[in-house]
Amino acid sequence: MTTHATRSDALTDALLDRFLGELRALAPVAVWAHGSLAGGDYQQGRSDLDLIAVLEGPIGPGTAWKVGKLHARLRADPLAPLLHCSYLSDTTTADPERRHLTWAHSHLFRRTVTPVTRRELHTFGRVLYGKAPGELLPVVPDRQLTDFVVRDQRDFWRPTVDKARLWTQDVWVDLGLVTFARATMTLRAGSLVSKREALDLLPGLGAPVEVVEDVVRRRYGQKGGRFDAGWRERRGELTRDYLGDAIDRLVTSYT
């Protein structure tokens, strides 16, 4: 198996080729990339490699064991910790509430393939092998997409804003802000935007400019983020103060 030709980095291509070669023993029907790897905002060594593999027939304990062994064989690759893959069977692709076997963060668990991911796959999914998403995944209705986005902001992100200890960490600041901006654009215009586009939108949505600039420097700049004393704590407070009210307004507007 070989990946379709696209612009990407050599180490990433090498890992994808090795992953597809290892996956051959499980006879996949299709393998797709979504997220930044498909959407044009991928940064080697920083971005996750978000994948979906569709296999024939039911995925039982034996298949789960083989999947675990497959990823264990890849673990020496420097990018392997960033490779995440959900495994669907060709008979269980339709249900967005179903939890699928997933390898992420160096272990196996089960999670859904959300309406946002499904819409990404239909809109700009990258086919690495086999059938295209449109051949196996039902189209995501607009109402299903917007309902999920509102629920995610209300039920996950709004309670998370109140957990102050999390917001001194880069990952929560970055994801919280970016996810809010992307949710806003999906609800306003039905569009999916990249992380870079989301960051560009945030000042116009009222986000604290100094926090957005810090995120951009860390993710895209050469000098990294700010290191002055107390900045992480202040950054967390600014982000939480903004997101709490912003999420409440967004959810109220679309409920």
PDB file of C-alpha atoms in Angstrom:
ATOM      1  CA  MET A   1       0.000   0.000   0.000  1.00  0.00           C
ATOM      2  CA  THR A   2       1.200   3.519  -0.719  1.00  0.00           C
ATOM      3  CA  THR A   3      -0.238   6.899   0.170  1.00  0.00           C
ATOM      4  CA  HIS A   4      -1.742   9.163  -2.438  1.00  0.00           C
ATOM      5  CA  ALA A   5       0.695  11.825  -3.559  1.00  0.00           C
ATOM      6  CA  THR A   6       0.385  15.051  -1.559  1.00  0.00           C
ATOM      7  CA  ARG A   7       2.718  17.687  -0.187  1.00  0.00           C
ATOM      8  CA  SER A   8       3.919  16.558   3.216  1.00  0.00           C
ATOM      9  CA  ASP A   9       7.086  15.867   5.145  1.00  0.00           C
ATOM     10  CA  ALA A  10       9.400  12.928   4.563  1.00  0.00           C
ATOM     11  CA  LEU A  11       9.276  11.549   8.115  1.00  0.00           C
ATOM     12  CA  THR A  12       5.493  11.716   8.076  1.00  0.00           C
ATOM     13  CA  ASP A  13       5.273   9.954   4.727  1.00  0.00           C
ATOM     14  CA  ALA A  14       7.655   7.261   5.929  1.00  0.00           C
ATOM     15  CA  LEU A  15       5.550   6.582   9.031  1.00  0.00           C
ATOM     16  CA  LEU A  16       2.322   6.510   7.036  1.00  0.00           C
ATOM     17  CA  ASP A  17       3.816   4.067   4.545  1.00  0.00           C
ATOM     18  CA  ARG A  18       5.033   1.830   7.356  1.00  0.00           C
ATOM     19  CA  PHE A  19       1.656   2.022   9.113  1.00  0.00           C
ATOM     20  CA  LEU A  20      -0.167   1.051   5.914  1.00  0.00           C
ATOM     21  CA  GLY A  21       2.245  -1.813   5.383  1.00  0.00           C
ATOM     22  CA  GLU A  22       1.629  -3.124   8.906  1.00  0.00           C
ATOM     23  CA  LEU A  23      -2.119  -2.706   8.418  1.00  0.00           C
ATOM     24  CA  ARG A  24      -2.109  -4.959   5.356  1.00  0.00           C
ATOM     25  CA  ALA A  25      -2.501  -8.034   7.590  1.00  0.00           C
ATOM     26  CA  LEU A  26      -5.901  -6.693   8.728  1.00  0.00           C
ATOM     27  CA  ALA A  27      -7.151  -6.316   5.142  1.00  0.00           C
ATOM     28  CA  PRO A  28      -8.479  -2.756   5.402  1.00  0.00           C
ATOM     29  CA  VAL A  29     -11.317  -1.558   3.205  1.00  0.00           C
ATOM     30  CA  ALA A  30     -10.186   2.061   3.507  1.00  0.00           C
ATOM     31  CA  VAL A  31      -7.771   4.292   5.386  1.00  0.00           C
ATOM     32  CA  TRP A  32      -8.363   8.043   5.639  1.00  0.00           C
ATOM     33  CA  ALA A  33      -6.686  11.070   7.180  1.00  0.00           C
ATOM     34  CA  HIS A  34      -8.621  13.946   8.688  1.00  0.00           C
ATOM     35  CA  GLY A  35      -7.701  16.939  10.850  1.00  0.00           C
ATOM     36  CA  SER A  36      -4.649  19.008   9.955  1.00  0.00           C
ATOM     37  CA  LEU A  37      -3.030  16.177   7.992  1.00  0.00           C
ATOM     38  CA  ALA A  38      -5.892  16.399   5.495  1.00  0.00           C
ATOM     39  CA  GLY A  39      -6.864  20.039   5.905  1.00  0.00           C
ATOM     40  CA  GLY A  40      -3.576  21.716   5.000  1.00  0.00           C
ATOM     41  CA  ASP A  41      -2.448  22.933   8.431  1.00  0.00           C
ATOM     42  CA  TYR A  42      -0.166  20.002   9.282  1.00  0.00           C
ATOM     43  CA  GLN A  43       3.159  20.673  11.043  1.00  0.00           C
ATOM     44  CA  GLN A  44       5.485  17.712  11.308  1.00  0.00           C
ATOM     45  CA  GLY A  45       6.430  16.906  14.867  1.00  0.00           C
ATOM     46  CA  ARG A  46       3.720  19.112  16.356  1.00  0.00           C
ATOM     47  CA  SER A  47       0.438  18.097  14.711  1.00  0.00           C
ATOM     48  CA  ASP A  48      -1.325  14.811  15.349  1.00  0.00           C
ATOM     49  CA  LEU A  49      -1.695  12.305  12.530  1.00  0.00           C
ATOM     50  CA  ASP A  50      -5.440  11.689  12.755  1.00  0.00           C
ATOM     51  CA  LEU A  51      -6.488   8.548  10.883  1.00  0.00           C
ATOM     52  CA  ILE A  52      -9.528   6.334  10.355  1.00  0.00           C
ATOM     53  CA  ALA A  53      -9.209   2.711   9.231  1.00  0.00           C
ATOM     54  CA  VAL A  54     -12.240   0.751   8.038  1.00  0.00           C
ATOM     55  CA  LEU A  55     -11.864  -3.036   8.346  1.00  0.00           C
ATOM     56  CA  GLU A  56     -14.000  -5.888   7.068  1.00  0.00           C
ATOM     57  CA  GLY A  57     -16.360  -7.593   9.495  1.00  0.00           C
ATOM     58  CA  PRO A  58     -16.653  -7.252  13.276  1.00  0.00           C
ATOM     59  CA  ILE A  59     -13.760  -5.926  15.359  1.00  0.00           C
ATOM     60  CA  GLY A  60     -13.457  -8.338  18.271  1.00  0.00           C
ATOM     61  CA  PRO A  61     -10.788  -9.033  20.910  1.00  0.00           C
ATOM     62  CA  GLY A  62      -8.526 -10.782  18.406  1.00  0.00           C
ATOM     63  CA  THR A  63      -8.480  -7.768  16.120  1.00  0.00           C
ATOM     64  CA  ALA A  64      -7.927  -5.443  19.074  1.00  0.00           C
ATOM     65  CA  TRP A  65      -4.890  -7.507  20.081  1.00  0.00           C
ATOM     66  CA  LYS A  66      -3.491  -7.285  16.542  1.00  0.00           C
ATOM     67  CA  VAL A  67      -4.053  -3.516  16.465  1.00  0.00           C
ATOM     68  CA  GLY A  68      -2.201  -3.122  19.761  1.00  0.00           C
ATOM     69  CA  LYS A  69       0.715  -5.185  18.466  1.00  0.00           C
ATOM     70  CA  LEU A  70       0.762  -3.170  15.241  1.00  0.00           C
ATOM     71  CA  HIS A  71       1.156   0.119  17.089  1.00  0.00           C
ATOM     72  CA  ALA A  72       3.727  -1.391  19.438  1.00  0.00           C
ATOM     73  CA  ARG A  73       5.881  -2.217  16.426  1.00  0.00           C
ATOM     74  CA  LEU A  74       5.762   1.445  15.370  1.00  0.00           C
ATOM     75  CA  ARG A  75       6.678   2.900  18.756  1.00  0.00           C
ATOM     76  CA  ALA A  76      10.344   3.535  17.960  1.00  0.00           C
ATOM     77  CA  ASP A  77       9.384   6.012  15.238  1.00  0.00           C
ATOM     78  CA  PRO A  78       9.755   9.576  16.554  1.00  0.00           C
ATOM     79  CA  LEU A  79       6.325  10.557  15.221  1.00  0.00           C
ATOM     80  CA  ALA A  80       4.522   7.414  16.434  1.00  0.00           C
ATOM     81  CA  PRO A  81       3.167   9.054  19.638  1.00  0.00           C
ATOM     82  CA  LEU A  82       1.311  11.521  17.415  1.00  0.00           C
ATOM     83  CA  LEU A  83      -0.360   8.838  15.268  1.00  0.00           C
ATOM     84  CA  HIS A  84      -3.970   8.291  16.328  1.00  0.00           C
ATOM     85  CA  CYS A  85      -6.307   5.892  14.538  1.00  0.00           C
ATOM     86  CA  SER A  86      -9.903   4.794  15.061  1.00  0.00           C
ATOM     87  CA  TYR A  87     -10.872   1.403  13.665  1.00  0.00           C
ATOM     88  CA  LEU A  88     -14.354   0.997  12.201  1.00  0.00           C
ATOM     89  CA  SER A  89     -15.858  -2.109  10.649  1.00  0.00           C
ATOM     90  CA  ASP A  90     -17.616  -1.822   7.309  1.00  0.00           C
ATOM     91  CA  THR A  91     -20.902  -2.607   9.077  1.00  0.00           C
ATOM     92  CA  THR A  92     -20.601   0.011  11.851  1.00  0.00           C
ATOM     93  CA  THR A  93     -19.712   3.207  10.002  1.00  0.00           C
ATOM     94  CA  ALA A  94     -23.167   4.790  10.078  1.00  0.00           C
ATOM     95  CA  ASP A  95     -23.777   5.404  13.794  1.00  0.00           C
ATOM     96  CA  PRO A  96     -22.112   8.610  15.108  1.00  0.00           C
ATOM     97  CA  GLU A  97     -22.870   7.538  18.704  1.00  0.00           C
ATOM     98  CA  ARG A  98     -21.074   4.204  18.433  1.00  0.00           C
ATOM     99  CA  ARG A  99     -17.707   3.933  20.169  1.00  0.00           C
ATOM    100  CA  HIS A 100     -14.943   2.452  18.040  1.00  0.00           C
ATOM    101  CA  LEU A 101     -11.634   0.853  18.914  1.00  0.00           C
ATOM    102  CA  THR A 102      -9.055   3.639  18.906  1.00  0.00           C
ATOM    103  CA  TRP A 103      -5.316   3.892  19.368  1.00  0.00           C
ATOM    104  CA  ALA A 104      -4.297   7.286  20.767  1.00  0.00           C
ATOM    105  CA  HIS A 105      -1.961   8.617  23.446  1.00  0.00           C
ATOM    106  CA  SER A 106      -0.110   5.275  23.404  1.00  0.00           C
ATOM    107  CA  HIS A 107      -3.016   3.054  24.417  1.00  0.00           C
ATOM    108  CA  LEU A 108      -6.233   1.450  23.185  1.00  0.00           C
ATOM    109  CA  PHE A 109      -9.691   2.628  24.169  1.00  0.00           C
ATOM    110  CA  ARG A 110     -13.045   3.300  22.504  1.00  0.00           C
ATOM    111  CA  ARG A 111     -14.459   6.603  21.309  1.00  0.00           C
ATOM    112  CA  THR A 112     -16.920   7.932  18.766  1.00  0.00           C
ATOM    113  CA  VAL A 113     -16.138   9.288  15.323  1.00  0.00           C
ATOM    114  CA  THR A 114     -17.880  12.611  15.809  1.00  0.00           C
ATOM    115  CA  PRO A 115     -20.080  14.479  13.319  1.00  0.00           C
ATOM    116  CA  VAL A 116     -17.283  17.064  12.992  1.00  0.00           C
ATOM    117  CA  THR A 117     -14.785  14.377  11.992  1.00  0.00           C
ATOM    118  CA  ARG A 118     -17.327  12.837   9.618  1.00  0.00           C
ATOM    119  CA  ARG A 119     -17.996  16.197   7.968  1.00  0.00           C
ATOM    120  CA  GLU A 120     -14.231  16.764   7.667  1.00  0.00           C
ATOM    121  CA  LEU A 121     -13.868  13.407   5.945  1.00  0.00           C
ATOM    122  CA  HIS A 122     -16.605  14.237   3.449  1.00  0.00           C
ATOM    123  CA  THR A 123     -15.279  17.762   2.849  1.00  0.00           C
ATOM    124  CA  PHE A 124     -11.515  17.312   2.644  1.00  0.00           C
ATOM    125  CA  GLY A 125     -10.641  13.825   3.872  1.00  0.00           C
ATOM    126  CA  ARG A 126      -7.405  12.451   2.457  1.00  0.00           C
ATOM    127  CA  VAL A 127      -7.675   8.931   1.093  1.00  0.00           C
ATOM    128  CA  LEU A 128      -4.586   6.937   1.992  1.00  0.00           C
ATOM    129  CA  TYR A 129      -5.957   3.616   0.800  1.00  0.00           C
ATOM    130  CA  GLY A 130      -9.112   2.070  -0.632  1.00  0.00           C
ATOM    131  CA  LYS A 131     -12.581   3.547  -0.842  1.00  0.00           C
ATOM    132  CA  ALA A 132     -13.416   7.222  -0.380  1.00  0.00           C
ATOM    133  CA  PRO A 133     -15.388   8.411   2.676  1.00  0.00           C
ATOM    134  CA  GLY A 134     -18.443   9.099   0.539  1.00  0.00           C
ATOM    135  CA  GLU A 135     -18.660   5.411  -0.328  1.00  0.00           C
ATOM    136  CA  LEU A 136     -18.841   4.232   3.290  1.00  0.00           C
ATOM    137  CA  LEU A 137     -19.972   7.096   5.532  1.00  0.00           C
ATOM    138  CA  PRO A 138     -23.459   8.623   5.467  1.00  0.00           C
ATOM    139  CA  VAL A 139     -23.635  12.349   4.780  1.00  0.00           C
ATOM    140  CA  VAL A 140     -23.766  14.421   7.976  1.00  0.00           C
ATOM    141  CA  PRO A 141     -26.980  16.503   8.136  1.00  0.00           C
ATOM    142  CA  ASP A 142     -26.458  20.134   9.093  1.00  0.00           C
ATOM    143  CA  ARG A 143     -28.688  19.777  12.168  1.00  0.00           C
ATOM    144  CA  GLN A 144     -26.690  16.785  13.421  1.00  0.00           C
ATOM    145  CA  LEU A 145     -23.474  18.775  13.042  1.00  0.00           C
ATOM    146  CA  THR A 146     -24.734  21.899  14.794  1.00  0.00           C
ATOM    147  CA  ASP A 147     -26.365  19.928  17.605  1.00  0.00           C
ATOM    148  CA  PHE A 148     -23.060  18.173  18.271  1.00  0.00           C
ATOM    149  CA  VAL A 149     -21.055  21.411  18.232  1.00  0.00           C
ATOM    150  CA  VAL A 150     -23.419  23.099  20.695  1.00  0.00           C
ATOM    151  CA  ARG A 151     -23.435  20.041  22.966  1.00  0.00           C
ATOM    152  CA  ASP A 152     -19.625  19.844  22.904  1.00  0.00           C
ATOM    153  CA  GLN A 153     -19.266  23.496  23.900  1.00  0.00           C
ATOM    154  CA  ARG A 154     -21.982  23.274  26.562  1.00  0.00           C
ATOM    155  CA  ASP A 155     -21.315  19.874  28.115  1.00  0.00           C
ATOM    156  CA  PHE A 156     -17.548  19.517  27.760  1.00  0.00           C
ATOM    157  CA  TRP A 157     -15.826  22.848  27.280  1.00  0.00           C
ATOM    158  CA  ARG A 158     -17.977  25.047  29.543  1.00  0.00           C
ATOM    159  CA  PRO A 159     -17.456  22.839  32.651  1.00  0.00           C
ATOM    160  CA  THR A 160     -13.766  22.511  31.751  1.00  0.00           C
ATOM    161  CA  VAL A 161     -13.368  26.305  31.865  1.00  0.00           C
ATOM    162  CA  ASP A 162     -14.098  26.153  35.596  1.00  0.00           C
ATOM    163  CA  LYS A 163     -11.147  23.803  36.249  1.00  0.00           C
ATOM    164  CA  ALA A 164      -8.501  26.475  36.794  1.00  0.00           C
ATOM    165  CA  ARG A 165      -5.601  24.044  37.286  1.00  0.00           C
ATOM    166  CA  LEU A 166      -5.839  22.882  33.652  1.00  0.00           C
ATOM    167  CA  TRP A 167      -5.431  26.303  32.103  1.00  0.00           C
ATOM    168  CA  THR A 168      -1.781  26.830  32.960  1.00  0.00           C
ATOM    169  CA  GLN A 169      -1.057  24.141  30.345  1.00  0.00           C
ATOM    170  CA  ASP A 170      -0.478  25.069  26.704  1.00  0.00           C
ATOM    171  CA  VAL A 171      -2.708  22.308  25.344  1.00  0.00           C
ATOM    172  CA  TRP A 172      -5.860  23.505  27.114  1.00  0.00           C
ATOM    173  CA  VAL A 173      -5.370  27.137  26.152  1.00  0.00           C
ATOM    174  CA  ASP A 174      -4.677  26.221  22.530  1.00  0.00           C
ATOM    175  CA  LEU A 175      -7.488  23.705  22.117  1.00  0.00           C
ATOM    176  CA  GLY A 176     -10.015  25.693  24.111  1.00  0.00           C
ATOM    177  CA  LEU A 177      -9.597  28.819  22.007  1.00  0.00           C
ATOM    178  CA  VAL A 178      -9.278  27.058  18.668  1.00  0.00           C
ATOM    179  CA  THR A 179     -12.240  24.769  19.278  1.00  0.00           C
ATOM    180  CA  PHE A 180     -14.408  27.720  20.276  1.00  0.00           C
ATOM    181  CA  ALA A 181     -13.515  29.668  17.122  1.00  0.00           C
ATOM    182  CA  ARG A 182     -14.134  26.632  14.929  1.00  0.00           C
ATOM    183  CA  ALA A 183     -17.450  25.959  16.663  1.00  0.00           C
ATOM    184  CA  THR A 184     -18.489  29.566  16.098  1.00  0.00           C
ATOM    185  CA  MET A 185     -17.780  29.382  12.369  1.00  0.00           C
ATOM    186  CA  THR A 186     -19.549  26.054  12.030  1.00  0.00           C
ATOM    187  CA  LEU A 187     -22.653  27.433  13.732  1.00  0.00           C
ATOM    188  CA  ARG A 188     -22.613  30.771  11.900  1.00  0.00           C
ATOM    189  CA  ALA A 189     -21.766  29.619   8.404  1.00  0.00           C
ATOM    190  CA  GLY A 190     -21.753  25.828   8.394  1.00  0.00           C
ATOM    191  CA  SER A 191     -18.044  25.927   7.538  1.00  0.00           C
ATOM    192  CA  LEU A 192     -15.055  23.998   8.854  1.00  0.00           C
ATOM    193  CA  VAL A 193     -11.925  26.085   9.339  1.00  0.00           C
ATOM    194  CA  SER A 194      -8.343  25.061  10.055  1.00  0.00           C
ATOM    195  CA  LYS A 195      -6.582  25.764  13.349  1.00  0.00           C
ATOM    196  CA  ARG A 196      -4.585  28.537  11.696  1.00  0.00           C
ATOM    197  CA  GLU A 197      -7.745  30.128  10.323  1.00  0.00           C
ATOM    198  CA  ALA A 198      -9.388  29.799  13.738  1.00  0.00           C
ATOM    199  CA  LEU A 199      -6.512  31.655  15.390  1.00  0.00           C
ATOM    200  CA  ASP A 200      -6.821  34.456  12.829  1.00  0.00           C
ATOM    201  CA  LEU A 201     -10.527  34.752  13.644  1.00  0.00           C
ATOM    202  CA  LEU A 202     -10.187  34.859  17.431  1.00  0.00           C
ATOM    203  CA  PRO A 203      -9.307  38.573  17.903  1.00  0.00           C
ATOM    204  CA  GLY A 204     -12.420  39.476  15.926  1.00  0.00           C
ATOM    205  CA  LEU A 205     -14.431  37.255  18.248  1.00  0.00           C
ATOM    206  CA  GLY A 206     -13.204  39.216  21.256  1.00  0.00           C
ATOM    207  CA  ALA A 207     -10.468  36.850  22.466  1.00  0.00           C
ATOM    208  CA  PRO A 208      -7.565  38.432  24.401  1.00  0.00           C
ATOM    209  CA  VAL A 209      -5.056  39.446  21.737  1.00  0.00           C
ATOM    210  CA  GLU A 210      -1.963  38.822  23.869  1.00  0.00           C
ATOM    211  CA  VAL A 211      -3.068  35.236  24.475  1.00  0.00           C
ATOM    212  CA  VAL A 212      -3.787  34.626  20.791  1.00  0.00           C
ATOM    213  CA  GLU A 213      -0.383  36.062  19.871  1.00  0.00           C
ATOM    214  CA  ASP A 214       1.259  33.731  22.372  1.00  0.00           C
ATOM    215  CA  VAL A 215      -0.491  30.716  20.840  1.00  0.00           C
ATOM    216  CA  VAL A 216       0.533  31.760  17.331  1.00  0.00           C
ATOM    217  CA  ARG A 217       4.170  32.258  18.367  1.00  0.00           C
ATOM    218  CA  ARG A 218       4.328  28.844  20.002  1.00  0.00           C
ATOM    219  CA  ARG A 219       2.622  27.017  17.153  1.00  0.00           C
ATOM    220  CA  TYR A 220       3.990  28.861  14.142  1.00  0.00           C
ATOM    221  CA  GLY A 221       6.797  31.223  15.219  1.00  0.00           C
ATOM    222  CA  GLN A 222      10.499  30.653  15.493  1.00  0.00           C
ATOM    223  CA  LYS A 223      10.956  32.025  19.014  1.00  0.00           C
ATOM    224  CA  GLY A 224       8.211  30.175  20.870  1.00  0.00           C
ATOM    225  CA  GLY A 225       5.856  31.679  23.427  1.00  0.00           C
ATOM    226  CA  ARG A 226       6.306  34.016  26.347  1.00  0.00           C
ATOM    227  CA  PHE A 227       8.337  32.986  29.384  1.00  0.00           C
ATOM    228  CA  ASP A 228       7.958  36.003  31.701  1.00  0.00           C
ATOM    229  CA  ALA A 229       7.162  35.265  35.343  1.00  0.00           C
ATOM    230  CA  GLY A 230       3.498  34.698  36.048  1.00  0.00           C
ATOM    231  CA  TRP A 231       2.489  34.629  32.397  1.00  0.00           C
ATOM    232  CA  ARG A 232       1.076  31.102  32.422  1.00  0.00           C
ATOM    233  CA  GLU A 233      -1.195  31.922  35.342  1.00  0.00           C
ATOM    234  CA  ARG A 234      -2.291  35.240  33.828  1.00  0.00           C
ATOM    235  CA  ARG A 235      -2.794  33.615  30.435  1.00  0.00           C
ATOM    236  CA  GLY A 236      -5.006  30.969  32.018  1.00  0.00           C
ATOM    237  CA  GLU A 237      -7.111  33.586  33.790  1.00  0.00           C
ATOM    238  CA  LEU A 238      -7.523  35.647  30.625  1.00  0.00           C
ATOM    239  CA  THR A 239      -8.524  32.580  28.623  1.00  0.00           C
ATOM    240  CA  ARG A 240     -11.009  31.347  31.211  1.00  0.00           C
ATOM    241  CA  ASP A 241     -12.563  34.784  31.662  1.00  0.00           C
ATOM    242  CA  TYR A 242     -13.058  35.058  27.911  1.00  0.00           C
ATOM    243  CA  LEU A 243     -14.235  31.530  27.170  1.00  0.00           C
ATOM    244  CA  GLY A 244     -16.715  31.295  30.033  1.00  0.00           C
ATOM    245  CA  ASP A 245     -18.831  34.210  28.807  1.00  0.00           C
ATOM    246  CA  ALA A 246     -18.199  33.502  25.121  1.00  0.00           C
ATOM    247  CA  ILE A 247     -19.357  29.891  25.335  1.00  0.00           C
ATOM    248  CA  ASP A 248     -22.428  30.881  27.329  1.00  0.00           C
ATOM    249  CA  ARG A 249     -23.404  33.428  24.659  1.00  0.00           C
ATOM    250  CA  LEU A 250     -22.757  30.996  21.825  1.00  0.00           C
ATOM    251  CA  VAL A 251     -24.783  28.195  23.384  1.00  0.00           C
ATOM    252  CA  THR A 252     -27.670  30.526  24.238  1.00  0.00           C
ATOM    253  CA  SER A 253     -27.750  31.832  20.675  1.00  0.00           C
ATOM    254  CA  TYR A 254     -28.033  28.373  19.123  1.00  0.00           C
ATOM    255  CA  THR A 255     -30.117  26.480  21.671  1.00  0.00           C
TER     256      THR A 255
END
